[in-house]
Coordinates of C-alpha atoms (C1' of nucleotides) in Angstrom, one line a residue:
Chain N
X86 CA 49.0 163.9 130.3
X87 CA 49.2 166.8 128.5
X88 CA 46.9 168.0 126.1
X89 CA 43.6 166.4 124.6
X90 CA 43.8 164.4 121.9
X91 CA 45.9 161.4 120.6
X92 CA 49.4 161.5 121.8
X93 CA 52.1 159.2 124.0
X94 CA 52.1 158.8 127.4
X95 CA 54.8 159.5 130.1
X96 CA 55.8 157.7 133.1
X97 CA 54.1 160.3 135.5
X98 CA 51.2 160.1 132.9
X99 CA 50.7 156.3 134.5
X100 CA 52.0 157.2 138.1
X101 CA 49.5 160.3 138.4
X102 CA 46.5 157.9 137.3
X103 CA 47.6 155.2 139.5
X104 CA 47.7 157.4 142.2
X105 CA 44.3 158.6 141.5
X106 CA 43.1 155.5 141.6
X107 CA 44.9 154.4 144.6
X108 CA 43.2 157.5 146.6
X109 CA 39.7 156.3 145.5
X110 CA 40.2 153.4 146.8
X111 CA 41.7 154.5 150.0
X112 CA 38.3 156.7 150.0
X113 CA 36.1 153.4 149.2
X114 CA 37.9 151.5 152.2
X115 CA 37.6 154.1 154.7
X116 CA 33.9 153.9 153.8
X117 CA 33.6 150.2 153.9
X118 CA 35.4 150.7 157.5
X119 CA 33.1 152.8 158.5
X120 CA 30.0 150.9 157.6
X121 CA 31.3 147.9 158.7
X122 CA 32.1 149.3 162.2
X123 CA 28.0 150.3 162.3
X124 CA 27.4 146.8 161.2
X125 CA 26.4 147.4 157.9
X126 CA 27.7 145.5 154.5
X127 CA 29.0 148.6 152.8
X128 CA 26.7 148.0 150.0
X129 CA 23.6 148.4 152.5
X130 CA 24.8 151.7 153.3
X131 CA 25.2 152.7 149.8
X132 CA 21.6 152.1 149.8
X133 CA 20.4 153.8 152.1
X134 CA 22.3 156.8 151.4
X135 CA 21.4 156.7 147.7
X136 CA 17.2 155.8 148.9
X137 CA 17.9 158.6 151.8
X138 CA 19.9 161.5 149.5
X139 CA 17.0 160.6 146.0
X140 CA 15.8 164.1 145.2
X141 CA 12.2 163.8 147.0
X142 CA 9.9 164.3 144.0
X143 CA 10.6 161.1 142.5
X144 CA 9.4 157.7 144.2
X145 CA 12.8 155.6 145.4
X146 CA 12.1 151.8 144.0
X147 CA 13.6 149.0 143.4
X148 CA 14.9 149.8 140.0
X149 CA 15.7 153.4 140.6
X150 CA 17.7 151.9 143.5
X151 CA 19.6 149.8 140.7
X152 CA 20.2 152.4 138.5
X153 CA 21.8 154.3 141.2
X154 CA 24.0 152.2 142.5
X155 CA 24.8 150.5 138.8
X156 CA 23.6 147.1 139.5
X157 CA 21.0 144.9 138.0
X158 CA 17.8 145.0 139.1
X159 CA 17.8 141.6 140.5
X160 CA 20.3 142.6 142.1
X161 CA 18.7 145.3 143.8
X162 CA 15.3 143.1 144.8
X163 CA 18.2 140.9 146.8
X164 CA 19.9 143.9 148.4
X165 CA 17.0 145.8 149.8
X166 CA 15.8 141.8 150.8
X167 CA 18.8 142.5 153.2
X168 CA 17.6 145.9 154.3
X169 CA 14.7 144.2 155.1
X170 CA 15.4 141.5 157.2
X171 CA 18.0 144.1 159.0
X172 CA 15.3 146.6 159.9
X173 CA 16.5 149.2 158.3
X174 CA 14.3 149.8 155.1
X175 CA 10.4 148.2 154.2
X176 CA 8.9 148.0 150.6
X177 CA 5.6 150.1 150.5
X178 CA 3.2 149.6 147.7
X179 CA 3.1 151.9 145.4
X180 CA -1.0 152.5 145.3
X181 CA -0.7 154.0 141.3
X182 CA 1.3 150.9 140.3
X183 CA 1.2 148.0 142.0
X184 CA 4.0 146.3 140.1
X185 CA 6.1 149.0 142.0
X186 CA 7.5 149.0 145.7
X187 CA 8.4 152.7 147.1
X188 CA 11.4 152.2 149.9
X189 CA 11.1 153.5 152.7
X190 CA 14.0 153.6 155.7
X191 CA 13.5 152.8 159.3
X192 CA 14.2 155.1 162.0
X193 CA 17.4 152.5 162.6
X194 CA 18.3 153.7 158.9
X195 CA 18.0 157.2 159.4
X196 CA 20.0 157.1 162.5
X197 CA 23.0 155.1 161.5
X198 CA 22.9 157.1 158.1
X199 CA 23.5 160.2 159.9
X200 CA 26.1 159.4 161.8
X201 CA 27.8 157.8 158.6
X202 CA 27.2 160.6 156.5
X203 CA 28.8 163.1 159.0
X204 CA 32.5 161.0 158.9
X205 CA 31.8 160.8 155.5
X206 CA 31.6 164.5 154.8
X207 CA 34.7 165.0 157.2
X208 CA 36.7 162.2 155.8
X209 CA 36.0 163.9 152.6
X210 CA 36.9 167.3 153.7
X211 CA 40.3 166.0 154.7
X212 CA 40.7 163.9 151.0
X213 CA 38.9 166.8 148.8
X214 CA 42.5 169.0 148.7
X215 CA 44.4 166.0 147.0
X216 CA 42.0 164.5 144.6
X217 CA 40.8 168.1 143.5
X218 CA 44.9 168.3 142.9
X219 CA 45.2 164.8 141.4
X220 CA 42.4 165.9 139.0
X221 CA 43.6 168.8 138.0
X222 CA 47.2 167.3 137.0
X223 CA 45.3 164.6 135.4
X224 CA 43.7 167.3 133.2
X225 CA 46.6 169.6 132.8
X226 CA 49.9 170.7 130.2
X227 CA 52.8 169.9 132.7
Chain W
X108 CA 27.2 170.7 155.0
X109 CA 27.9 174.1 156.0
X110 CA 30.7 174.1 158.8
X111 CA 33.3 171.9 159.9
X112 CA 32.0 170.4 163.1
X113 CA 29.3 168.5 164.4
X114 CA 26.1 169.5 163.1
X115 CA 22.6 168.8 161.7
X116 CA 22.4 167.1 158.2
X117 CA 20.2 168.8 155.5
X118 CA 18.6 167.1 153.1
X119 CA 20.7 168.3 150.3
X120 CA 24.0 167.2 152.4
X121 CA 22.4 163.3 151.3
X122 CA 21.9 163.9 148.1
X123 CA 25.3 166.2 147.5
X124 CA 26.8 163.2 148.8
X125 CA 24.8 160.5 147.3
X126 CA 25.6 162.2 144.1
X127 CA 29.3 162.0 144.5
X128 CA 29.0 158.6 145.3
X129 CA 27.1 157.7 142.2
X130 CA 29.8 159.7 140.1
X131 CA 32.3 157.6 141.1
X132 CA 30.3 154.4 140.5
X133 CA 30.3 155.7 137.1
X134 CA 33.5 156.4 136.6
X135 CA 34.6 152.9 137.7
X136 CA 31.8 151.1 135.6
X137 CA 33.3 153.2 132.2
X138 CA 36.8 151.7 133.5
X139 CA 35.0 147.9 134.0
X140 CA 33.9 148.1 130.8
X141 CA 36.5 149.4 129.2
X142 CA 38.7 146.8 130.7
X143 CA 36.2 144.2 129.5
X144 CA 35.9 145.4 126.3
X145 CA 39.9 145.1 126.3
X146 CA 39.5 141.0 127.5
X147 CA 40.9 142.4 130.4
X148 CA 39.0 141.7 134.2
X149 CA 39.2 144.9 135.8
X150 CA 41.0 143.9 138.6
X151 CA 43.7 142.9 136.3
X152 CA 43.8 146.5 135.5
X153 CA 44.0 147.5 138.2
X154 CA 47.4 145.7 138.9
X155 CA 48.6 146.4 135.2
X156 CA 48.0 150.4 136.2
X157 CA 49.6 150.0 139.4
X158 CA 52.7 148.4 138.6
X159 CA 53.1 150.3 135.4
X160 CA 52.7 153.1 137.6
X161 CA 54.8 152.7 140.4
X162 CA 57.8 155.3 141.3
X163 CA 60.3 153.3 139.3
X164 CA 62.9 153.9 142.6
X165 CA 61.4 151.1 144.5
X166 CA 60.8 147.3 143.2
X167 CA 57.0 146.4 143.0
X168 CA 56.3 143.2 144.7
X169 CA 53.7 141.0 145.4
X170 CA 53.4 142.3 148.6
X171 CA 53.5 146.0 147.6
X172 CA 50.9 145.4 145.1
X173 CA 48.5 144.3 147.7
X174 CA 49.0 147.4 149.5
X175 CA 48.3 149.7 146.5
X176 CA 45.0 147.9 145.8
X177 CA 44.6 147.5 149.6
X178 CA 44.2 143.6 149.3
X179 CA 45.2 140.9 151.3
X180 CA 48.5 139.6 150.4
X181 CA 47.4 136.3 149.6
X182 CA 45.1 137.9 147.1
X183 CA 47.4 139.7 145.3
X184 CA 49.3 136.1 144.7
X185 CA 46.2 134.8 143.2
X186 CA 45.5 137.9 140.9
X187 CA 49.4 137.6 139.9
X188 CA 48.4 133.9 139.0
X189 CA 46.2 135.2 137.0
X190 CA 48.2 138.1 135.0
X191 CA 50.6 135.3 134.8
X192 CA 48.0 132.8 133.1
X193 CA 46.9 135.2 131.2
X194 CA 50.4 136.1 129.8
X195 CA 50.5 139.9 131.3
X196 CA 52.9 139.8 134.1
X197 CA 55.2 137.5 135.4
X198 CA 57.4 136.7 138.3
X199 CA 61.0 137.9 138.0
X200 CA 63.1 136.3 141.3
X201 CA 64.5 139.3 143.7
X202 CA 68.2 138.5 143.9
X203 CA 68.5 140.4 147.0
X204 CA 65.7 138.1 148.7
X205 CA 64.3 135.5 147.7
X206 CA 61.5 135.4 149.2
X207 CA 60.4 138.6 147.1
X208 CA 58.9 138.3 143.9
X209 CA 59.2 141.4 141.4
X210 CA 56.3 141.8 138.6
X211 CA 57.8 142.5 135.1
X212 CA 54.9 143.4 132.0
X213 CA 54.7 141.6 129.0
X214 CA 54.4 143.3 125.4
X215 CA 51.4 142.9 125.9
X216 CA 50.4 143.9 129.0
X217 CA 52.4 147.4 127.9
X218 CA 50.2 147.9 125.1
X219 CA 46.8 146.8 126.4
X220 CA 47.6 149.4 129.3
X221 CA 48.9 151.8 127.5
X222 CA 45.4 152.3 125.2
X223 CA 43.2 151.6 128.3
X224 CA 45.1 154.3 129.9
X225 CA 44.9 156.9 126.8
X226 CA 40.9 156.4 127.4
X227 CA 40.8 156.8 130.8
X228 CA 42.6 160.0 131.2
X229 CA 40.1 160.5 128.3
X230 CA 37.3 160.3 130.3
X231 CA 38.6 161.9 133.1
X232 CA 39.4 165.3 131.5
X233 CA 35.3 165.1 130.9
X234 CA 34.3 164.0 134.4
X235 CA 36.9 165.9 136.5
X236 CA 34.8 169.5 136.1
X237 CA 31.6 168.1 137.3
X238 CA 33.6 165.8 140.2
X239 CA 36.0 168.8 141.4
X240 CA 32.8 170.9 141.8
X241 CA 30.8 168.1 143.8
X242 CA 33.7 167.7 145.8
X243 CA 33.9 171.7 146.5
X244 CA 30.0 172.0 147.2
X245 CA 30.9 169.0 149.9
X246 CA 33.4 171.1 151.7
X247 CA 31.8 174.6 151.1
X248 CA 29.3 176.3 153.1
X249 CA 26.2 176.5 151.4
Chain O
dC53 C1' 72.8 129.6 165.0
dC54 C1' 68.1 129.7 166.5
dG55 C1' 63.7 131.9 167.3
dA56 C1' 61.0 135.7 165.5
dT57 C1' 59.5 138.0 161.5
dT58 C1' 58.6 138.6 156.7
dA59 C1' 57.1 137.3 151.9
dT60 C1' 54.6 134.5 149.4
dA61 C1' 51.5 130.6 148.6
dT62 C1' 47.5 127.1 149.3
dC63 C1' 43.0 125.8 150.4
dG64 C1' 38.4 126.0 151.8
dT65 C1' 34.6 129.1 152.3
dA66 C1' 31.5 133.1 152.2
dT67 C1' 29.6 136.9 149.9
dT68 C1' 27.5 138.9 146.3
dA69 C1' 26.4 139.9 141.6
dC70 C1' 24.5 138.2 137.5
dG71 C1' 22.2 135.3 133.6
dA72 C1' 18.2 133.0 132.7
dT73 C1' 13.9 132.8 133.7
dA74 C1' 9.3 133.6 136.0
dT75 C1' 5.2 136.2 137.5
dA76 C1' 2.3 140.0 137.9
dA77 C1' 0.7 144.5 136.5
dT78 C1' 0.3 147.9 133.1
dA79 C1' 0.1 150.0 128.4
dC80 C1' -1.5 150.2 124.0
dA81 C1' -3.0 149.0 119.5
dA82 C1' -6.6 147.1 116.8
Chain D
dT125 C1' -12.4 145.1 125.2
dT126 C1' -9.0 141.9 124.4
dG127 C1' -4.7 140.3 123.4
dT128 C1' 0.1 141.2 123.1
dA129 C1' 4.1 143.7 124.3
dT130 C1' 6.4 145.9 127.9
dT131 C1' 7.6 147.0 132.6
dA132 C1' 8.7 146.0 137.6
dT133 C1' 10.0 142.9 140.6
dA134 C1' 11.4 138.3 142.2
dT135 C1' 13.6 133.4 142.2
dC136 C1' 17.2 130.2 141.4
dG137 C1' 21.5 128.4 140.2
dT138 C1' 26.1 129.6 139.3
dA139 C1' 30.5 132.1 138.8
dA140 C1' 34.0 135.2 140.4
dT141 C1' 36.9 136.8 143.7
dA142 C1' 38.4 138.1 148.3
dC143 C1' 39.6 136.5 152.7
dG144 C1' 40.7 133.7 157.1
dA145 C1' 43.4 130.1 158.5
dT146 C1' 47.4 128.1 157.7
dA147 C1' 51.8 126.6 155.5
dT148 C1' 56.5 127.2 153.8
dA149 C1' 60.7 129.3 152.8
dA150 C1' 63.9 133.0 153.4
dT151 C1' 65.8 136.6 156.2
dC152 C1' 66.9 139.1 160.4
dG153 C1' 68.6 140.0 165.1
dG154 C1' 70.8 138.9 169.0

DNA sequence: CCGATTATATCGTATTACGATATAATACAA
DNA sequence: TTGTATTATATCGTAATACGATATAATCGG
């Protein structure tokens, strides 16, 4: 691609965003791997680390959870159902709003997210160079 | 995250991370949608950008199709059942070997891909600044 | 030419997300 | 206050899709 607005596409316009897209997936697998190797559904770890890296000042619940990890809230009551019955997260009632439920993560949760967040942050360190690269091109005259 | 060995998590390694994370949830919910919005199931874009996209040297198969979406092979003959029902893609028999089946686009499939693509790299050029930083604070000491 | 391997396909099943809907708590207007 | 709308969470049935196990056909290698 080469410049910002309305044009035609090349060949390596398609190649570069396939290959963009093929490195976030190879990013998103290496994940799932990983949680999956801890015994987690990769989805449960995408919970915790988005209840465990929420900036503090703002209660994690059930539909904050959802609108973090872009699912319906529904579908966030089931997920941290899962959490539950794995030990690794609890509802606690949320004393100025009872219709809300505050998560909070076991010390299971806090243990398995730290070892997963450190290959994460390597894994990342060894992927940041390409997709940095693959951006820029996407974004650049050539 | 400071260093490139082992080492303590801070809190703000979570959320830098949890962040990125969320980013690219975005990024793959504007491409769901915009594959929606197109009639198109976003897995089927997936294969339309992938074998629109592939380094023209080397046939795309079934089989290598699975590998750039890093699915099973046998799901990679069901989506192609699918691009096929859907009149996007078909089949085209390798003379070489028969057991191989090349993908050829329709019309179609070439023009549906060629305005989802114009709106992706579209959207990228405004989400690369912000990702390319996250993915610099994640490798930087801090 | 035959056993091993490769490429694709079929079938049954499991997971998980969502739509529709329900319930309980809170907000707010009159 | 009271009643109604809204918000937060939960339940249930269903749909989509990916995979494991397996099958079939073609090719390869000795």
């Amino acid at each position: 691609m080469s410049e910002t607005q309305p044009e035609r596409l090349s060949q390596t316009d398609y190649e570069v965003l396939a290959n963009f897209r093929y490195a976030l997936r190879q990013f998103t697998a290496f994940s799932t791997r990983a949680a999956q190797a801890a015994g987690l559904p990769p989805q449960q770890h995408q919970a915790l680390l988005a209840i465990k890296g929420h900036a503090q000042a703002e209660a994690m619940t059930i539909g904050v959870l959802a609108e973090r990890l872009l699912i319906a809230p529904q579908t966030a009551t089931e997920l941290v159902n899962r959490l539950a019955e794995a030990g690794l997260a609890e509802r606690v009632a949320d004393p100025h709003d009872r219709r809300r439920h505050a998560l909070a993560l076991s010390a299971k949760a806090e243990s398995l997210l730290n070892s997963m967040t450190l290959v994460h942050l390597r894994e990342l360190q060894q992927l940041a160079p390409s997709l940095v690269e693959l951006l820029q091109v996407l974004n650049r005259a050539d």
